[in-house]
mmCIF file of C-alpha atoms in Angstrom:
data_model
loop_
_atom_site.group_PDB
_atom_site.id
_atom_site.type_symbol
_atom_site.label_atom_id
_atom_site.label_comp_id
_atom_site.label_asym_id
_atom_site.label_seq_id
_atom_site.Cartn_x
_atom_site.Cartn_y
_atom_site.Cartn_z
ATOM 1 C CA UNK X 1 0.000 0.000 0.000
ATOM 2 C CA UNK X 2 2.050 3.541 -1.420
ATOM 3 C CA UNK X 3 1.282 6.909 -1.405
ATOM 4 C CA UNK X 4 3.663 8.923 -3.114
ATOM 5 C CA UNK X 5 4.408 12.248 -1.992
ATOM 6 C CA UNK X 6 5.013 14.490 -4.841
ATOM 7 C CA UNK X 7 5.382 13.774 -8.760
ATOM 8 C CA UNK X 8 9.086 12.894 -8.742
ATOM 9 C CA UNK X 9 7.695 9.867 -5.974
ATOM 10 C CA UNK X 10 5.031 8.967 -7.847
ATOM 11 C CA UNK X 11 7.101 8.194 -11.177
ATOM 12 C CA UNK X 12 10.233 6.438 -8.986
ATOM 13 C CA UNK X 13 7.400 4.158 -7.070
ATOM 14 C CA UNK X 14 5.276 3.756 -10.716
ATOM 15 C CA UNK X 15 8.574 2.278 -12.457
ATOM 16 C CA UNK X 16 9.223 0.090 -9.428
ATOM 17 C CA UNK X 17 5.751 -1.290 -8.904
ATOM 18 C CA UNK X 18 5.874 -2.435 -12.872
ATOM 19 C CA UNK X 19 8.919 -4.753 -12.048
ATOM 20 C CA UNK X 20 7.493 -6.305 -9.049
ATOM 21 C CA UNK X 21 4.890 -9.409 -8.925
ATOM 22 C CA UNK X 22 2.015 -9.381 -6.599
ATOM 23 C CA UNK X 23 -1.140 -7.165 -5.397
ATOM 24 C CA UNK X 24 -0.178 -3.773 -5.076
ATOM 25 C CA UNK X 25 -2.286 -0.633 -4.328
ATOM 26 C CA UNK X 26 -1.274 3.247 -5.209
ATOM 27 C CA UNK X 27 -3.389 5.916 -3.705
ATOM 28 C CA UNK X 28 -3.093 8.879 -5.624
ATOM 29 C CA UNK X 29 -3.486 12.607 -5.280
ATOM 30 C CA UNK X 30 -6.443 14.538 -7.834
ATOM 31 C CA UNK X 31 -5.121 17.566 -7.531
ATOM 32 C CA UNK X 32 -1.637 18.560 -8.017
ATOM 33 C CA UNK X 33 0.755 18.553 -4.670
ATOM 34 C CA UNK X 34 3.532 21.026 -3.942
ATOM 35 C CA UNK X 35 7.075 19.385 -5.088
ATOM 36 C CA UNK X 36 9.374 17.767 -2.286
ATOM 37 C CA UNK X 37 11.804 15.901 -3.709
ATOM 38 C CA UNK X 38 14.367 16.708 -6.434
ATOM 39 C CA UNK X 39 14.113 15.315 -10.471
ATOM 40 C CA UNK X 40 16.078 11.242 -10.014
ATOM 41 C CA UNK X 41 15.538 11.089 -6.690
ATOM 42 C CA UNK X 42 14.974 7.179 -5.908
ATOM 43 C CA UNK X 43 12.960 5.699 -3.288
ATOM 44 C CA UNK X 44 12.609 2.255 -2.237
ATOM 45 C CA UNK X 45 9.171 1.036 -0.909
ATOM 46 C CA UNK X 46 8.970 0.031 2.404
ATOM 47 C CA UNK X 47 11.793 2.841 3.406
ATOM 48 C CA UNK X 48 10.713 5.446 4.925
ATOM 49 C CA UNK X 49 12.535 8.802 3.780
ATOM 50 C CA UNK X 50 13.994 11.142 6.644
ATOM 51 C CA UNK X 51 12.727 14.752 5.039
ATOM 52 C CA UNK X 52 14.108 16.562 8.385
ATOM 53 C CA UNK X 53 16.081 15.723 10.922
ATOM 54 C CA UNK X 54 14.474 16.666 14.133
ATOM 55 C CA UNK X 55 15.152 15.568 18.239
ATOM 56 C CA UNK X 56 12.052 16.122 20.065
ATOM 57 C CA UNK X 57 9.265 14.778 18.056
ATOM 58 C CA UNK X 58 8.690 12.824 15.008
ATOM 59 C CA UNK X 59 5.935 13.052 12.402
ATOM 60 C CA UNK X 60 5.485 10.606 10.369
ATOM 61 C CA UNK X 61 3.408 11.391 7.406
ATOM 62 C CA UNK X 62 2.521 10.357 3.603
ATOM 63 C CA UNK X 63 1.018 11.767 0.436
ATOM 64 C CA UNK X 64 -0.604 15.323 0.493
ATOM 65 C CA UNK X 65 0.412 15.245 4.376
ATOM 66 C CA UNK X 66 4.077 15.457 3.805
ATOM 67 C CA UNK X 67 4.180 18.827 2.979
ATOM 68 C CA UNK X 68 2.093 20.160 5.973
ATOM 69 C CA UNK X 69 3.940 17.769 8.138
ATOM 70 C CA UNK X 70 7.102 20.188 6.820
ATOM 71 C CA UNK X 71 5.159 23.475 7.533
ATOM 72 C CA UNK X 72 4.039 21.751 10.922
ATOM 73 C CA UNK X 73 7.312 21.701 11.896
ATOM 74 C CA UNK X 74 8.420 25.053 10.619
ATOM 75 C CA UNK X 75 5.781 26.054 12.723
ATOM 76 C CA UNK X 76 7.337 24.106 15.826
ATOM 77 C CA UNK X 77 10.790 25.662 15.209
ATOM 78 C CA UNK X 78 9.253 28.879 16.161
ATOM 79 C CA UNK X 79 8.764 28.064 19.339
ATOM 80 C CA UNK X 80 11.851 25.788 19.541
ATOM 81 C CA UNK X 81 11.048 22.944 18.960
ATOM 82 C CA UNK X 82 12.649 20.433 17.094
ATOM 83 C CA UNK X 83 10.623 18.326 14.789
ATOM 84 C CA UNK X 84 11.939 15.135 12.539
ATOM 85 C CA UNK X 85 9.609 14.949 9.783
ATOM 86 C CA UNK X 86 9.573 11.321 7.506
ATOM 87 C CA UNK X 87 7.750 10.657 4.612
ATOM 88 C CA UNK X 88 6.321 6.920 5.148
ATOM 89 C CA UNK X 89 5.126 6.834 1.766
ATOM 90 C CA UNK X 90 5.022 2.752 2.252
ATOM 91 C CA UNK X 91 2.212 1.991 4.719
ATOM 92 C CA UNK X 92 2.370 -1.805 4.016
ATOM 93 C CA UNK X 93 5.004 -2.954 4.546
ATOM 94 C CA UNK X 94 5.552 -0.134 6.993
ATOM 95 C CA UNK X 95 9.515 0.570 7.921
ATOM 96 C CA UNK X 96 9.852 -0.931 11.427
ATOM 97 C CA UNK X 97 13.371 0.247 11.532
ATOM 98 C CA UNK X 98 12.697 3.640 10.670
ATOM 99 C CA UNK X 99 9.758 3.948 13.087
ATOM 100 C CA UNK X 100 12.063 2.622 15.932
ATOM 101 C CA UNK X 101 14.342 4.751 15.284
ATOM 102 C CA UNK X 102 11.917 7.793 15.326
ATOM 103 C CA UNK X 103 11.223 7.006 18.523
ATOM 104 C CA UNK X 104 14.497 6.538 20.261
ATOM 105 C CA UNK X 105 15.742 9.733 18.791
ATOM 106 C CA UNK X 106 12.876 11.643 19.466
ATOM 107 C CA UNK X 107 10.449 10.008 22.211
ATOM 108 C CA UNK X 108 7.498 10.916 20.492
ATOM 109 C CA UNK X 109 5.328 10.726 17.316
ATOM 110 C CA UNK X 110 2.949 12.199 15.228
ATOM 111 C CA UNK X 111 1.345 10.572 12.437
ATOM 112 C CA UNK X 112 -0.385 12.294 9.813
ATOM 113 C CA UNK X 113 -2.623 10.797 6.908
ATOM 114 C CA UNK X 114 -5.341 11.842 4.731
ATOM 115 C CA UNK X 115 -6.902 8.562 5.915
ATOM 116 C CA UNK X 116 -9.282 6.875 8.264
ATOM 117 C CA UNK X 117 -7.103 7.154 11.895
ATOM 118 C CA UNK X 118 -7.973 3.123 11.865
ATOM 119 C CA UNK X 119 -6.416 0.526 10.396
ATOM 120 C CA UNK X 120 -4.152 2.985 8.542
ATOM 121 C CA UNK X 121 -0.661 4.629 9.236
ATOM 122 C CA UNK X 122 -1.413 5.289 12.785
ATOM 123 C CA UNK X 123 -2.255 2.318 13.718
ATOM 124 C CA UNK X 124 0.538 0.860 12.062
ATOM 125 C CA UNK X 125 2.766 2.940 13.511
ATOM 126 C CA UNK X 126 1.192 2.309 17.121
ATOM 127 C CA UNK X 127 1.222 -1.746 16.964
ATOM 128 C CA UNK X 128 4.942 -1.129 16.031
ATOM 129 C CA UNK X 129 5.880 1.085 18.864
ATOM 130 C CA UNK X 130 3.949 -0.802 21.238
ATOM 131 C CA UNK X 131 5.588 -3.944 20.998
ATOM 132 C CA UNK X 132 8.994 -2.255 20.592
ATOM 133 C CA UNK X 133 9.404 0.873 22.410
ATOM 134 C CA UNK X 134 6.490 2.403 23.624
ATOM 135 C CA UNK X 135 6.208 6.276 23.368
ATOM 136 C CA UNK X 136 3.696 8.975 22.998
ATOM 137 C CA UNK X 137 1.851 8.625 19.652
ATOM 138 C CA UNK X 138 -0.777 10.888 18.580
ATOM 139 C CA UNK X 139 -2.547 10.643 15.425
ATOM 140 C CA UNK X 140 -4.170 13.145 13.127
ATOM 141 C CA UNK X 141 -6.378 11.740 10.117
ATOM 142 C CA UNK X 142 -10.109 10.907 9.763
ATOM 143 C CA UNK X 143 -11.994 9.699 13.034
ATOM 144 C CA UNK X 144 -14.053 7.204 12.261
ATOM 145 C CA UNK X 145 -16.589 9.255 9.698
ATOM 146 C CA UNK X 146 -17.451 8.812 6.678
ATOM 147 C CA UNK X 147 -15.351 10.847 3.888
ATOM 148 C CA UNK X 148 -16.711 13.599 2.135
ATOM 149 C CA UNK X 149 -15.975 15.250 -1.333
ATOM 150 C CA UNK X 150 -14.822 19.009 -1.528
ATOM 151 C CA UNK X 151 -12.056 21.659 -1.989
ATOM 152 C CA UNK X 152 -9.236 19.983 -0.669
ATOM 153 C CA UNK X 153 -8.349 23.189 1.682
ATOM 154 C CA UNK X 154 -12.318 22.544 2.706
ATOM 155 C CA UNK X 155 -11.678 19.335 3.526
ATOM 156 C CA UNK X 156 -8.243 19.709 5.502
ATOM 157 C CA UNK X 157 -9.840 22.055 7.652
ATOM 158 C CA UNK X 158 -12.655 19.650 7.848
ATOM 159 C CA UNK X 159 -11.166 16.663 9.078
ATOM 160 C CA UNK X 160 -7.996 18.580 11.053
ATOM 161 C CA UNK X 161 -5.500 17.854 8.893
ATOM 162 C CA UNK X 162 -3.510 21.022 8.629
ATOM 163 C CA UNK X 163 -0.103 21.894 9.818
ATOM 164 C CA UNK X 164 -1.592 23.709 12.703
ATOM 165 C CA UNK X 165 -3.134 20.470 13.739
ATOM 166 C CA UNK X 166 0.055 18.437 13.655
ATOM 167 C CA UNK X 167 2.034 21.254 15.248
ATOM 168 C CA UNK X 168 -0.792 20.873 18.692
ATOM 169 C CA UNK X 169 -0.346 17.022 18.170
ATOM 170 C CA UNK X 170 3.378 17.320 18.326
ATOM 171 C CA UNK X 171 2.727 19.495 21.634
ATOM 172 C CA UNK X 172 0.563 17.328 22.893
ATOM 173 C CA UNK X 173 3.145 13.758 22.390
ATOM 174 C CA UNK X 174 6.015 15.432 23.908
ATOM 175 C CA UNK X 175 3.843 16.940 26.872
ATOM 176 C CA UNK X 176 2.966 12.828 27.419
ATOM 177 C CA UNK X 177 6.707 11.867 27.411
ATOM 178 C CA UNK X 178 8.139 10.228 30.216
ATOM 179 C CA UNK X 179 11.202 12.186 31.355
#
């Protein structure tokens, strides 16, 4: 299960996905996304992609979320706070490594998905963490609701999933940390 990030993802993972056998899924943006990444970049599914390096939280985010995951932690900077940001453009299989090593760098994460909260990134993230390290996870994506069909700054607004959001999850996970 993939969703790319930006364009320069999308035709890396595309190419990739046409040499491998088996049941594959690509969600896909309709409208166009800002660009992330720069013209060859590779990726290699399953590996999540460290977009900023960061020491007191960790967001983990994919697809259109990637980018406000970035502002998100702009916004944290401001108040100085240091936030890793990593695209987990893979959800299945979902990079165990890189998740555990989110969370012993940082001690907390954020995940961040234009997505149903269940069964999706977060929860992936959380089953991970909680029989390897457990830390503070909050999640930001759909709860539990049916979708709906909109503008697509309509429906971030909507469902909470703007960099504002993430930045008050972010608070939120390190406020739970153990010390």
């Amino acid at each position: 299960i993939i969703e790319p990030s930006d364009a320069v993802m999308l035709k890396s993972v595309v190419r990739q996905m046409s040499e491998t056998y088996g049941v594959q899924y690509m969600r896909i943006p309709r409208k166009q996304v800002p660009r992330i990444y720069e013209d060859g970049t590779e990726f290699k599914i399953g590996k999540g992609i460290i977009v900023r390096e960061g020491r007191d939280v960790t967001i983990m985010a994919y697809g259109m979320m990637v980018i406000e995951a970035i502002n998100a932690a702009e916004l944290l900077a401001k108040d100085g706070i240091s936030a890793r940001v990593v695209d987990m453009f893979t959800i299945k299989p979902v990079d165990r490594e890189c998740i555990i090593e989110s969370a012993k760098k940082t001690g907390a994460i954020v995940t961040a998905e234009n997505h149903q909260i269940i069964g999706g990134l977060g929860s992936a993230v959380a089953e991970v963490l909680c029989e390897s390290l457990p830390v503070p996870v909050e999640r930001i994506g759909v709860h539990d609701e049916f979708g709906e069909v909109g503008q697509v700054d309509y429906l971030k607004e909507r469902f909470g999933l703007t960099a504002q959001c993430i930045a008050a999850k972010a608070k939120a996970a390190i406020m739970r940390k153990v010390v």
